[in-house]
mmCIF file of C-alpha atoms and ligand atoms in Angstrom:
data_model
loop_
_atom_site.group_PDB
_atom_site.id
_atom_site.type_symbol
_atom_site.label_atom_id
_atom_site.label_comp_id
_atom_site.label_asym_id
_atom_site.label_seq_id
_atom_site.Cartn_x
_atom_site.Cartn_y
_atom_site.Cartn_z
ATOM 1 C CA ALA S 411 7.162 -25.677 -15.364
ATOM 2 C CA LYS S 412 5.255 -22.278 -14.672
ATOM 3 C CA LYS S 413 2.498 -22.617 -12.082
ATOM 4 C CA LEU S 414 -0.819 -21.111 -13.718
ATOM 5 C CA GLY S 415 -3.073 -22.706 -11.171
ATOM 6 C CA LYS S 416 -4.262 -25.926 -9.600
ATOM 7 C CA ASN S 417 -2.956 -28.650 -11.865
ATOM 8 C CA ASN S 418 -1.164 -26.591 -14.508
ATOM 9 C CA TYR S 419 2.388 -27.490 -14.082
ATOM 10 C CA GLN S 420 3.021 -29.093 -17.223
ATOM 11 C CA PHE S 421 2.322 -25.781 -19.030
ATOM 12 C CA PHE S 422 5.764 -25.540 -20.734
ATOM 13 C CA THR S 423 6.509 -28.764 -22.255
ATOM 14 C CA PRO S 424 9.917 -29.551 -23.998
ATOM 15 C CA GLU S 425 8.493 -29.454 -27.479
ATOM 16 C CA MET S 426 6.276 -25.966 -26.643
ATOM 17 C CA ASN S 427 9.640 -24.609 -25.305
ATOM 18 C CA SER S 428 10.882 -25.107 -28.975
ATOM 19 C CA ALA S 429 8.640 -24.081 -30.927
ATOM 20 C CA ALA S 430 8.765 -20.959 -28.419
ATOM 21 C CA GLN S 431 11.959 -20.661 -28.756
ATOM 22 C CA HIS S 432 11.661 -20.579 -32.471
ATOM 23 C CA TYR S 433 9.259 -18.292 -32.311
ATOM 24 C CA LEU S 434 11.101 -15.282 -30.690
ATOM 25 C CA LYS S 435 14.193 -15.990 -33.587
ATOM 26 C CA LEU S 436 11.966 -15.552 -36.307
ATOM 27 C CA GLU S 437 10.652 -13.026 -33.909
ATOM 28 C CA HIS S 438 13.622 -11.113 -33.729
ATOM 29 C CA HIS S 439 15.069 -11.483 -37.463
ATOM 30 C CA LEU S 440 11.380 -10.544 -38.376
ATOM 31 C CA ARG S 441 11.973 -7.387 -36.606
ATOM 32 C CA GLN S 442 15.631 -6.314 -38.744
ATOM 33 C CA ALA S 443 14.255 -7.951 -42.293
ATOM 34 C CA LEU S 444 12.682 -4.922 -43.669
ATOM 35 C CA GLU S 445 16.105 -2.973 -42.749
ATOM 36 C CA LEU S 446 18.475 -5.816 -43.700
ATOM 37 C CA GLY S 447 16.270 -5.508 -47.409
ATOM 38 C CA GLU S 448 15.698 -9.503 -46.568
ATOM 39 C CA LEU S 449 12.270 -8.934 -48.142
ATOM 40 C CA VAL S 450 11.309 -9.595 -51.946
ATOM 41 C CA LEU S 451 8.451 -9.949 -53.805
ATOM 42 C CA HIS S 452 7.839 -12.482 -56.313
ATOM 43 C CA TYR S 453 4.679 -12.131 -58.900
ATOM 44 C CA GLN S 454 2.330 -14.531 -60.409
ATOM 45 C CA PRO S 455 0.841 -13.718 -63.593
ATOM 46 C CA GLN S 456 -2.935 -13.866 -63.906
ATOM 47 C CA VAL S 457 -3.840 -15.075 -67.662
ATOM 48 C CA LYS S 458 -6.857 -14.446 -69.552
ATOM 49 C CA ILE S 459 -7.885 -17.675 -70.193
ATOM 50 C CA ASP S 460 -9.671 -17.459 -73.658
ATOM 51 C CA ASN S 461 -6.116 -16.255 -75.247
ATOM 52 C CA GLY S 462 -3.257 -16.805 -72.875
ATOM 53 C CA CYS S 463 -2.487 -13.410 -72.603
ATOM 54 C CA ILE S 464 -1.346 -11.969 -68.622
ATOM 55 C CA ILE S 465 -3.576 -9.017 -67.605
ATOM 56 C CA GLY S 466 -2.233 -9.319 -63.872
ATOM 57 C CA MET S 467 0.288 -9.804 -61.398
ATOM 58 C CA GLU S 468 0.024 -10.764 -58.102
ATOM 59 C CA ALA S 469 2.591 -9.866 -55.788
ATOM 60 C CA LEU S 470 3.745 -12.240 -53.238
ATOM 61 C CA ILE S 471 6.341 -11.867 -50.315
ATOM 62 C CA ARG S 472 9.346 -13.870 -49.572
ATOM 63 C CA TRP S 473 11.366 -13.801 -46.830
ATOM 64 C CA HIS S 474 15.547 -14.579 -47.559
ATOM 65 C CA ASN S 475 16.803 -14.349 -43.922
ATOM 66 C CA HIS S 476 20.913 -14.398 -43.749
ATOM 67 C CA ALA S 477 20.279 -17.089 -40.865
ATOM 68 C CA MET S 478 17.321 -19.114 -41.599
ATOM 69 C CA GLY S 479 17.267 -19.455 -45.453
ATOM 70 C CA ILE S 480 13.987 -18.951 -47.774
ATOM 71 C CA VAL S 481 10.653 -18.270 -45.579
ATOM 72 C CA MET S 482 7.448 -18.351 -47.279
ATOM 73 C CA PRO S 483 4.609 -16.141 -46.696
ATOM 74 C CA ASP S 484 2.619 -18.575 -44.575
ATOM 75 C CA GLN S 485 5.229 -19.497 -41.930
ATOM 76 C CA PHE S 486 5.643 -15.524 -40.974
ATOM 77 C CA ILE S 487 2.984 -13.442 -42.279
ATOM 78 C CA GLY S 488 0.649 -14.697 -38.848
ATOM 79 C CA LEU S 489 3.499 -13.038 -36.637
ATOM 80 C CA ALA S 490 3.935 -10.153 -38.785
ATOM 81 C CA GLU S 491 0.480 -9.643 -37.423
ATOM 82 C CA GLU S 492 0.536 -10.984 -34.134
ATOM 83 C CA THR S 493 3.582 -8.180 -33.961
ATOM 84 C CA GLY S 494 2.053 -5.587 -35.746
ATOM 85 C CA LEU S 495 4.954 -5.382 -37.715
ATOM 86 C CA ILE S 496 2.279 -6.030 -40.790
ATOM 87 C CA VAL S 497 1.946 -2.829 -40.993
ATOM 88 C CA PRO S 498 5.873 -1.712 -42.373
ATOM 89 C CA ILE S 499 5.814 -4.609 -43.969
ATOM 90 C CA GLY S 500 2.504 -4.289 -45.659
ATOM 91 C CA ALA S 501 3.254 -0.369 -46.295
ATOM 92 C CA TRP S 502 6.697 -1.645 -48.016
ATOM 93 C CA VAL S 503 4.858 -4.724 -49.856
ATOM 94 C CA LEU S 504 2.332 -2.799 -51.819
ATOM 95 C CA ARG S 505 5.114 0.703 -52.238
ATOM 96 C CA THR S 506 7.357 -2.205 -53.444
ATOM 97 C CA ALA S 507 4.470 -4.170 -55.824
ATOM 98 C CA CYS S 508 3.353 -0.364 -57.228
ATOM 99 C CA LYS S 509 6.635 0.725 -58.397
ATOM 100 C CA GLN S 510 6.489 -2.036 -60.135
ATOM 101 C CA ALA S 511 3.705 -2.121 -62.144
ATOM 102 C CA ARG S 512 5.033 1.396 -62.639
ATOM 103 C CA ALA S 513 8.054 0.661 -64.543
ATOM 104 C CA TRP S 514 5.760 -2.083 -66.625
ATOM 105 C CA GLN S 515 3.608 0.830 -67.274
ATOM 106 C CA LEU S 516 6.121 2.634 -68.224
ATOM 107 C CA ALA S 517 7.777 -0.317 -70.373
ATOM 108 C CA GLY S 518 4.473 -0.587 -72.523
ATOM 109 C CA MET S 519 2.856 -2.984 -70.465
ATOM 110 C CA PRO S 520 0.295 -1.403 -68.244
ATOM 111 C CA ILE S 521 -1.142 -4.576 -66.549
ATOM 112 C CA ARG S 522 -2.630 -4.789 -63.120
ATOM 113 C CA ILE S 523 -1.090 -5.797 -59.962
ATOM 114 C CA ALA S 524 -2.891 -7.432 -57.309
ATOM 115 C CA VAL S 525 -1.651 -6.989 -53.544
ATOM 116 C CA ASN S 526 -2.611 -9.327 -50.811
ATOM 117 C CA LEU S 527 -4.123 -7.197 -47.302
ATOM 118 C CA SER S 528 -4.814 -9.615 -44.762
ATOM 119 C CA GLY S 529 -7.327 -9.844 -42.213
ATOM 120 C CA ARG S 530 -5.474 -8.371 -39.183
ATOM 121 C CA GLN S 531 -3.289 -6.648 -41.472
ATOM 122 C CA PHE S 532 -6.581 -4.627 -42.862
ATOM 123 C CA HIS S 533 -8.094 -3.823 -39.720
ATOM 124 C CA ARG S 534 -5.076 -2.833 -37.959
ATOM 125 C CA PHE S 535 -3.940 -0.299 -40.558
ATOM 126 C CA GLN S 536 -8.091 0.963 -40.499
ATOM 127 C CA ASP S 537 -7.664 1.574 -36.404
ATOM 128 C CA GLN S 538 -4.904 3.375 -37.336
ATOM 129 C CA ARG S 539 -6.399 5.357 -39.881
ATOM 130 C CA GLN S 540 -3.969 4.395 -41.740
ATOM 131 C CA LEU S 541 -4.938 2.114 -44.411
ATOM 132 C CA LEU S 542 -5.878 4.861 -47.532
ATOM 133 C CA ASP S 543 -3.079 6.798 -46.251
ATOM 134 C CA VAL S 544 -0.717 4.828 -47.331
ATOM 135 C CA VAL S 545 -2.561 3.886 -50.372
ATOM 136 C CA LEU S 546 -2.897 7.280 -51.606
ATOM 137 C CA ASP S 547 0.659 7.514 -50.202
ATOM 138 C CA VAL S 548 2.023 5.245 -52.673
ATOM 139 C CA LEU S 549 -0.456 6.022 -54.989
ATOM 140 C CA LYS S 550 1.639 9.807 -55.702
ATOM 141 C CA GLU S 551 4.695 8.795 -54.581
ATOM 142 C CA THR S 552 4.549 6.147 -57.981
ATOM 143 C CA GLU S 553 2.358 7.444 -60.367
ATOM 144 C CA LEU S 554 0.655 3.994 -60.948
ATOM 145 C CA SER S 555 -2.716 4.755 -62.120
ATOM 146 C CA PRO S 556 -4.980 3.628 -59.846
ATOM 147 C CA GLU S 557 -7.085 1.146 -61.613
ATOM 148 C CA LEU S 558 -3.715 -0.946 -61.646
ATOM 149 C CA LEU S 559 -4.038 -1.860 -58.607
ATOM 150 C CA GLU S 560 -6.463 -4.459 -57.037
ATOM 151 C CA LEU S 561 -6.488 -4.795 -53.350
ATOM 152 C CA GLU S 562 -7.094 -8.375 -52.729
ATOM 153 C CA ILE S 563 -8.920 -9.573 -49.318
ATOM 154 C CA THR S 564 -10.207 -12.145 -47.593
ATOM 155 C CA GLU S 565 -14.091 -12.895 -46.627
ATOM 156 C CA SER S 566 -13.697 -12.617 -43.247
ATOM 157 C CA ILE S 567 -12.586 -9.197 -43.863
ATOM 158 C CA LEU S 568 -16.347 -8.599 -44.941
ATOM 159 C CA MET S 569 -17.516 -9.833 -41.923
ATOM 160 C CA HIS S 570 -16.317 -7.940 -39.247
ATOM 161 C CA LYS S 571 -16.829 -3.867 -38.539
ATOM 162 C CA LEU S 572 -19.077 -3.972 -41.203
ATOM 163 C CA ASP S 573 -19.714 -0.169 -41.218
ATOM 164 C CA THR S 574 -16.244 0.755 -40.930
ATOM 165 C CA THR S 575 -14.955 -1.812 -43.431
ATOM 166 C CA LEU S 576 -17.505 -0.762 -45.983
ATOM 167 C CA ASP S 577 -16.069 2.779 -45.888
ATOM 168 C CA THR S 578 -13.274 2.064 -45.833
ATOM 169 C CA LEU S 579 -13.715 0.084 -48.813
ATOM 170 C CA ASN S 580 -15.447 2.635 -50.320
ATOM 171 C CA GLN S 581 -12.671 5.390 -49.616
ATOM 172 C CA ILE S 582 -10.363 2.853 -51.420
ATOM 173 C CA LYS S 583 -12.963 2.299 -54.354
ATOM 174 C CA GLN S 584 -13.274 5.983 -54.610
ATOM 175 C CA LEU S 585 -9.205 6.314 -55.310
ATOM 176 C CA GLY S 586 -10.600 4.155 -58.526
ATOM 177 C CA VAL S 587 -8.302 1.454 -57.384
ATOM 178 C CA ARG S 588 -10.089 -2.189 -57.515
ATOM 179 C CA ILE S 589 -11.282 -4.655 -54.738
ATOM 180 C CA SER S 590 -10.670 -8.379 -55.141
ATOM 181 C CA VAL S 591 -12.133 -11.341 -52.795
ATOM 182 C CA ASP S 592 -9.453 -14.064 -52.511
ATOM 183 C CA ASP S 593 -9.764 -17.233 -51.636
ATOM 184 C CA PHE S 594 -13.674 -17.037 -52.323
ATOM 185 C CA GLY S 595 -16.164 -19.921 -50.851
ATOM 186 C CA THR S 596 -13.723 -20.984 -47.926
ATOM 187 C CA GLY S 597 -14.993 -18.304 -45.579
ATOM 188 C CA TYR S 598 -18.023 -17.782 -44.356
ATOM 189 C CA SER S 599 -19.232 -14.398 -45.409
ATOM 190 C CA SER S 600 -22.868 -14.463 -47.206
ATOM 191 C CA LEU S 601 -23.546 -13.785 -50.819
ATOM 192 C CA SER S 602 -25.631 -11.158 -49.943
ATOM 193 C CA TYR S 603 -22.141 -9.034 -48.980
ATOM 194 C CA LEU S 604 -20.878 -9.704 -52.531
ATOM 195 C CA LYS S 605 -23.605 -6.533 -53.597
ATOM 196 C CA ARG S 606 -23.070 -4.430 -50.512
ATOM 197 C CA PHE S 607 -19.431 -4.277 -50.992
ATOM 198 C CA PRO S 608 -17.428 -2.819 -54.288
ATOM 199 C CA LEU S 609 -15.510 -5.571 -55.564
ATOM 200 C CA ASP S 610 -14.632 -6.049 -58.894
ATOM 201 C CA THR S 611 -12.843 -9.653 -58.767
ATOM 202 C CA LEU S 612 -13.380 -13.035 -56.797
ATOM 203 C CA LYS S 613 -10.626 -15.013 -57.075
ATOM 204 C CA ILE S 614 -11.739 -18.930 -56.315
ATOM 205 C CA ASP S 615 -10.075 -20.741 -54.073
ATOM 206 C CA LYS S 616 -7.451 -23.341 -55.244
ATOM 207 C CA SER S 617 -9.240 -25.621 -52.935
ATOM 208 C CA PHE S 618 -11.890 -25.745 -55.401
ATOM 209 C CA VAL S 619 -10.165 -25.534 -58.687
ATOM 210 C CA LYS S 620 -7.700 -29.173 -57.519
ATOM 211 C CA ASP S 621 -9.749 -31.861 -57.912
ATOM 212 C CA ILE S 622 -12.502 -30.019 -60.615
ATOM 213 C CA CYS S 623 -11.889 -33.001 -63.337
ATOM 214 C CA THR S 624 -12.420 -35.735 -60.997
ATOM 215 C CA ASP S 625 -14.701 -34.072 -57.709
ATOM 216 C CA ALA S 626 -18.601 -33.099 -59.060
ATOM 217 C CA ASN S 627 -19.293 -31.396 -56.174
ATOM 218 C CA ASP S 628 -16.218 -29.034 -56.537
ATOM 219 C CA ARG S 629 -17.393 -28.933 -60.315
ATOM 220 C CA ALA S 630 -21.058 -27.973 -59.310
ATOM 221 C CA ILE S 631 -19.509 -25.444 -56.115
ATOM 222 C CA VAL S 632 -17.104 -23.675 -59.748
ATOM 223 C CA SER S 633 -20.139 -23.172 -62.161
ATOM 224 C CA ALA S 634 -22.449 -22.476 -59.633
ATOM 225 C CA ILE S 635 -19.383 -19.149 -58.471
ATOM 226 C CA SER S 636 -19.158 -18.796 -61.852
ATOM 227 C CA ALA S 637 -22.894 -18.135 -63.092
ATOM 228 C CA MET S 638 -22.663 -15.955 -60.081
ATOM 229 C CA ALA S 639 -20.203 -13.848 -60.801
ATOM 230 C CA GLY S 640 -21.837 -13.027 -64.052
ATOM 231 C CA GLN S 641 -24.787 -12.191 -63.202
ATOM 232 C CA LEU S 642 -23.171 -9.688 -60.347
ATOM 233 C CA LYS S 643 -20.877 -8.323 -63.243
ATOM 234 C CA LEU S 644 -17.696 -9.780 -61.126
ATOM 235 C CA GLU S 645 -14.234 -10.501 -62.937
ATOM 236 C CA LEU S 646 -13.590 -14.550 -62.170
ATOM 237 C CA VAL S 647 -9.907 -15.541 -61.302
ATOM 238 C CA ALA S 648 -9.516 -19.103 -60.680
ATOM 239 C CA GLU S 649 -6.774 -20.129 -58.485
ATOM 240 C CA GLY S 650 -3.942 -23.096 -58.451
ATOM 241 C CA VAL S 651 -4.484 -23.904 -61.985
ATOM 242 C CA GLU S 652 -2.405 -26.118 -63.009
ATOM 243 C CA ASP S 653 -3.346 -28.659 -66.150
ATOM 244 C CA GLN S 654 -4.796 -28.275 -69.200
ATOM 245 C CA SER S 655 -7.748 -30.872 -67.890
ATOM 246 C CA GLN S 656 -8.917 -28.119 -65.352
ATOM 247 C CA LEU S 657 -8.311 -24.910 -67.541
ATOM 248 C CA ASP S 658 -10.634 -26.501 -70.258
ATOM 249 C CA PHE S 659 -13.448 -27.356 -67.419
ATOM 250 C CA LEU S 660 -12.775 -23.729 -66.342
ATOM 251 C CA GLY S 661 -13.122 -22.510 -69.943
ATOM 252 C CA GLY S 662 -16.506 -23.429 -70.384
ATOM 253 C CA GLN S 663 -17.920 -22.132 -67.166
ATOM 254 C CA GLN S 664 -17.363 -18.127 -67.430
ATOM 255 C CA CYS S 665 -14.621 -18.060 -65.096
ATOM 256 C CA ASN S 666 -12.689 -15.907 -67.429
ATOM 257 C CA TYR S 667 -9.210 -15.728 -66.240
ATOM 258 C CA GLY S 668 -6.749 -18.172 -64.495
ATOM 259 C CA GLN S 669 -3.676 -18.341 -61.888
ATOM 260 C CA GLY S 670 -1.340 -20.840 -61.187
ATOM 261 C CA TYR S 671 1.708 -22.885 -61.807
ATOM 262 C CA PHE S 672 0.402 -23.954 -65.398
ATOM 263 C CA PHE S 673 0.907 -20.685 -66.153
ATOM 264 C CA SER S 674 3.872 -19.417 -64.231
ATOM 265 C CA LYS S 675 4.851 -20.275 -60.834
ATOM 266 C CA PRO S 676 5.620 -16.792 -58.732
ATOM 267 C CA VAL S 677 8.766 -15.381 -59.764
ATOM 268 C CA PRO S 678 11.455 -12.861 -59.289
ATOM 269 C CA ALA S 679 10.831 -9.218 -60.701
ATOM 270 C CA GLU S 680 13.184 -9.871 -63.648
ATOM 271 C CA GLN S 681 11.337 -13.253 -64.971
ATOM 272 C CA ALA S 682 8.183 -11.594 -64.202
ATOM 273 C CA SER S 683 9.030 -8.865 -66.800
ATOM 274 C CA ALA S 684 9.998 -11.100 -69.629
ATOM 275 C CA LEU S 685 6.862 -13.145 -69.607
ATOM 276 C CA LEU S 686 4.948 -9.786 -69.410
ATOM 277 C CA ARG S 687 7.374 -9.221 -72.816
ATOM 278 C CA GLN S 688 6.896 -12.321 -73.990
ATOM 279 C CA SER S 689 3.599 -12.292 -73.689
ATOM 280 C CA LEU S 690 2.550 -8.511 -74.216
ATOM 281 C CA LEU S 691 4.539 -7.267 -76.965
ATOM 282 C CA GLY S 692 5.738 -10.543 -78.608
HETATM 283 P P1 LIG B 188 -2.582 -16.681 -51.423
HETATM 284 O O1 LIG B 188 -2.616 -15.078 -51.680
HETATM 285 O O2 LIG B 188 -3.864 -17.363 -51.780
HETATM 286 O O3 LIG B 188 -1.911 -16.611 -52.691
HETATM 287 C C1 LIG B 188 -1.742 -18.305 -53.580
HETATM 288 C C2 LIG B 188 -0.690 -18.835 -52.972
HETATM 289 O O4 LIG B 188 -1.107 -20.034 -54.136
HETATM 290 C C3 LIG B 188 0.705 -18.796 -53.061
HETATM 291 O O5 LIG B 188 0.908 -19.322 -52.231
HETATM 292 C C4 LIG B 188 1.432 -19.324 -54.138
HETATM 293 O O6 LIG B 188 2.845 -19.768 -54.484
HETATM 294 C C5 LIG B 188 0.210 -20.576 -54.345
HETATM 295 N N1 LIG B 188 0.115 -20.759 -55.610
HETATM 296 C C6 LIG B 188 -0.251 -20.576 -57.200
HETATM 297 N N2 LIG B 188 -0.471 -21.171 -57.948
HETATM 298 C C7 LIG B 188 -0.571 -22.640 -57.322
HETATM 299 C C8 LIG B 188 -0.769 -23.525 -58.193
HETATM 300 O O7 LIG B 188 -1.257 -23.687 -59.723
HETATM 301 N N3 LIG B 188 -0.993 -24.664 -56.989
HETATM 302 C C9 LIG B 188 -0.832 -24.672 -55.987
HETATM 303 N N4 LIG B 188 -0.757 -25.687 -55.231
HETATM 304 N N5 LIG B 188 -0.444 -23.394 -55.324
HETATM 305 C C10 LIG B 188 -0.107 -22.082 -56.011
HETATM 306 P P2 LIG B 188 2.325 -18.541 -51.024
HETATM 307 O O8 LIG B 188 3.357 -17.369 -52.144
HETATM 308 O O9 LIG B 188 3.186 -19.176 -50.098
HETATM 309 O O10 LIG B 188 1.486 -17.196 -49.984
HETATM 310 C C11 LIG B 188 0.808 -17.585 -49.134
HETATM 311 C C12 LIG B 188 -0.351 -16.913 -48.590
HETATM 312 O O11 LIG B 188 0.521 -15.677 -47.971
HETATM 313 C C13 LIG B 188 -1.147 -15.929 -49.625
HETATM 314 O O12 LIG B 188 -2.218 -17.048 -50.026
HETATM 315 C C14 LIG B 188 -1.446 -14.931 -49.049
HETATM 316 O O13 LIG B 188 -2.113 -15.283 -48.498
HETATM 317 C C15 LIG B 188 -0.278 -14.652 -48.025
HETATM 318 N N6 LIG B 188 0.672 -13.818 -48.679
HETATM 319 C C16 LIG B 188 1.874 -13.905 -49.504
HETATM 320 N N7 LIG B 188 2.182 -12.549 -49.876
HETATM 321 C C17 LIG B 188 1.290 -11.838 -48.848
HETATM 322 C C18 LIG B 188 1.686 -10.242 -49.082
HETATM 323 O O14 LIG B 188 2.434 -9.775 -49.704
HETATM 324 N N8 LIG B 188 0.700 -9.954 -47.952
HETATM 325 C C19 LIG B 188 0.055 -10.544 -47.057
HETATM 326 N N9 LIG B 188 -0.424 -9.714 -46.145
HETATM 327 N N10 LIG B 188 -0.451 -11.913 -47.398
HETATM 328 C C20 LIG B 188 0.739 -12.407 -48.350
HETATM 329 CA CA1 LIG B 189 -3.802 -13.857 -52.600
HETATM 330 CA CA1 LIG B 190 -5.400 -16.759 -52.673
HETATM 331 CA CA1 LIG B 191 -4.650 -18.695 -48.771
#
């Protein structure tokens, strides 16, 4: 036990100790993951609901560790943010995703690539004035058309350091890059932000889509978001679409795009290419 002060002798319980050990092990391995080439991107289609065509792919990171097996992003993105490793990892994700999108563009399949940018990642970059530089570098290096890149940010990004955030997003927007708000509806951003920031797309969080067929509140929320997005001329993507009946409801709203297991799980690049060829080239 570590003595932190009066009555605090129990600070490290055995459970916490093993959790801490797990974390240390994870951090140790994560530091080497980039060099060892253990990170991979999977891609999940974003589909136009009325004709079923793929219009974009979201890049989702996976970590194939030699000792721990496949580690999902929810298990290591937080750690990457805390340690600052999210900066090189985020740059790798952006570069890899844009390279892939450029390859698809050259193959006659010019679809959008959506890349996630977590809140802490955004602000770490921003503090270091790196975010814009990285985006510029990657676009130059990969020669991807900027309008084929969409950055997925969270509502929380819109609520901190308003002025610098607005600056950064405007600069990114001026490059021609698209900006979308991920997990929309789960944060606490005020709706006026939707007008103030240079946004292109809202992604309705999958928690609202899940019970859309049975839960009247969820239906009301999705209807309201759809109507609002239409008024604000924002594109709308429903996340977590898993079956036809959810799709039917969404199609009846002004929600034009869907993403979810119903269309495809996130898949490795080669499989994603096959899906694209099927969708776009017949
Ligand atoms: P997200 O951006 O909201 O991504 C959607 C998550 O929902 C993905 O989980 C995806 O596999 C999952 N999903 C897709 N369709 C369905 C569906 O129909 N039903 C259900 N139940 N789930 C579905 P994943 O890949 O485990 O990623 C989790 C989160 O990790 C992402 O949530 C994102 O916040 C973060 N993440 C993933 N890749 C990156 C990355 O490259 N950078 C950063 N900063 N964060 C990332
Ligand atoms: Ca996302
Ligand atoms: Ca999401
Ligand atoms: Ca999420």
